[in-house]
């Protein structure tokens, strides 16, 4: 497969034109020309303006079409009303990417929206990629590219910055220069009419110059691509993000600025955690994290040790760690014994390690060396308050010396000003993060160490449907939904809602509906007393608030009276309500039961979201709710449960036995399956779900559905594509049964071993280089895929009780969203046996069902065996116009 990213012309251009270039002081066209010259752009630079023959020494042309070569990138600085025609001219001239700097498009009303529409149409017609409009531009310091109107450039470094705000980019760049923080790439997206977060993130994943990524987000347009790209990036590089619009006022401002959708903040937070991304909340945290990452600050975990010469500051740091759920490391007995030998008897004897106010350089050094050696410690915060015996400068010098050979991160909090100033400067020069107060120091450790903690969430790839012995009846559930929608009803009644739960094997309290007092008595006797009675009305959401609930009815007379009382109360409080009758169900009595709430809703950005928390009548007052994006597995369900306050009450306490946790996890897994397989669902509300030591039962349930438009992929409604277990197949071959299945993250070792055993020739023909081992970043890229935009099938065979990979075929969807590029490799022992043809058959059929129009491939011209093979599959071959050592192939999938 072609390893060069399709956004290379934008981020690594060899030729650039500035349209609207000018020598007028402080004009946009003048600033960008100067920035490009001062950055030392290594490619060919052109100016476009009919008023000049040259601009600041750069050759200038009347039109982009007059430039005597094709351009990789054009930067447009003119007024908005001229942009559509300029983009059209760029297309005729063969330009590959444009950066549109000015505003005045959708943000400027109806005329601006029309200009934007025409611009996008012209770009798509000529297959031009567009960054902007209303953006700062793009910077690549190492390449001498400063295609922006920022005053001053960027220092060369390893941080990639992507922002929807050009002003924020300018502020960060202005801060970074004097603080010696460098960037590999700075991309200002503006209103993102074409290129959005997802594609720029994908580029940074493959960019070797980028080691960590920062994002400033106001809203998201394509949640699936955004989450997919975040997950791909976070697998190999730390990704930190600031998301604004956390509250309604900010959300409105963010939408007006970027035009992107802004969903519920808790859901966005859940998406970030699932993607392995660290969320920051202010620029101070961003600057601190940028400094730390640029200095290669890499925690291996989140167990923190604190060394301080003041008890109060140590407690402040410990409190902030508790706020952020950062565990303080439990010092081993051996560590405490060693500290006893070098510290005064009055030291704290625990973590924080208070080495007392008269601590000198030697005491700091010995304490730090002992604590670093403890296997329970994964990072050390050293703190100093200026006291008579503590020379802040000398202590800083000693810590810097230890840090050079330490294999764990060390960072500092030197409190005060005059007496500690020199020590802080030494830390900064040595690249050690340093702070004035304890709280931001602990926050930094928490933010960056969370990247490593979140990797456990990131690699979870749950199946859409579990492999329980009692699988759900998806078809039965669909029939219930289709019946309601055919009757133009979206609110399912309680019996229909429980029918859906029952179809997915969730235990329910049996419910029947009575339409008269006499029928209520007959049904109550059949069910068995005591019973509960509730109004059955699509108009009533909160039944108890309207007087529509009666509990623990132990006699038939009480049932008869309750029936009429319920109708009277509801009609009095909701005279407009449509009433179907009164629902009757056995009274669930669980002395040790906990009332919980389990549900789901549809977020406007990220689609289905699972909810869990405390249930009962006061659920909205308690506001104890955690959310997670489906699909879920056991690990993710456990993480969701632990995120709530009610979690502490699910174990044994007082006279209450612990609940049957497996039954609760089972319900959450089944709800996840429901929203995966039933895209019609808009809301699920099970409240209460009563769980005790014996199991769980859904006492009350409410489900809302809606019509959906059919799509090519059954999981288009989800932000995270589940593992497509329905694509697992078995192949019968003379050598035995072969399993062909989609690849998953757990296959990393399998893939490494498979490539290791390939011959040098096969490796060269597949990867077009002679590497001996797959680099870790490539292993992650090959095994942790997004099943919506790419697919990889591994062929495996069981040998000596272990699964062995014998072949792999994959495709990746091209930027046009309509075609894909493929690659295949088969182990030497399995070549010439028909396995490659069988694998390609599965791959081609999957791409065809995905709705892709064509499959392409890139082959070495001297690989005659592969050329013959793909020709036999129907690929049409042609010479590559830019490289005579390779051939292009294309297969029509829909013809």
Coordinates of N, CA and C in Angstrom, one line a residue, residues 6 290 294 361 387 406 416 576 581 626 851:
X6 N -2.1 11.2 1.9 CA -2.7 12.1 0.9 C -2.7 13.6 1.2
X290 N 2.7 21.0 27.6 CA 3.5 21.1 26.4 C 5.0 21.2 26.8
X294 N 7.5 18.2 25.7 CA 8.7 18.6 24.9 C 10.0 18.2 25.6
X361 N 20.9 19.7 51.4 CA 21.1 19.0 50.1 C 21.3 17.5 50.2
X387 N 13.7 27.7 53.4 CA 14.0 27.7 54.9 C 15.5 27.8 55.1
X406 N 17.6 8.9 36.0 CA 16.4 8.3 36.6 C 15.6 7.7 35.5
X416 N 7.5 30.0 46.6 CA 8.1 31.3 47.0 C 8.5 32.0 45.7
X576 N -55.2 16.1 29.4 CA -54.9 15.8 28.0 C -54.3 14.5 27.7
X581 N -54.8 2.2 29.8 CA -55.3 1.4 30.9 C -54.3 1.5 32.1
X626 N -23.2 8.1 35.3 CA -22.0 8.0 34.5 C -22.4 7.5 33.1
X851 N -20.2 -0.8 0.0 CA -20.7 0.2 -1.0 C -19.6 0.9 -1.7

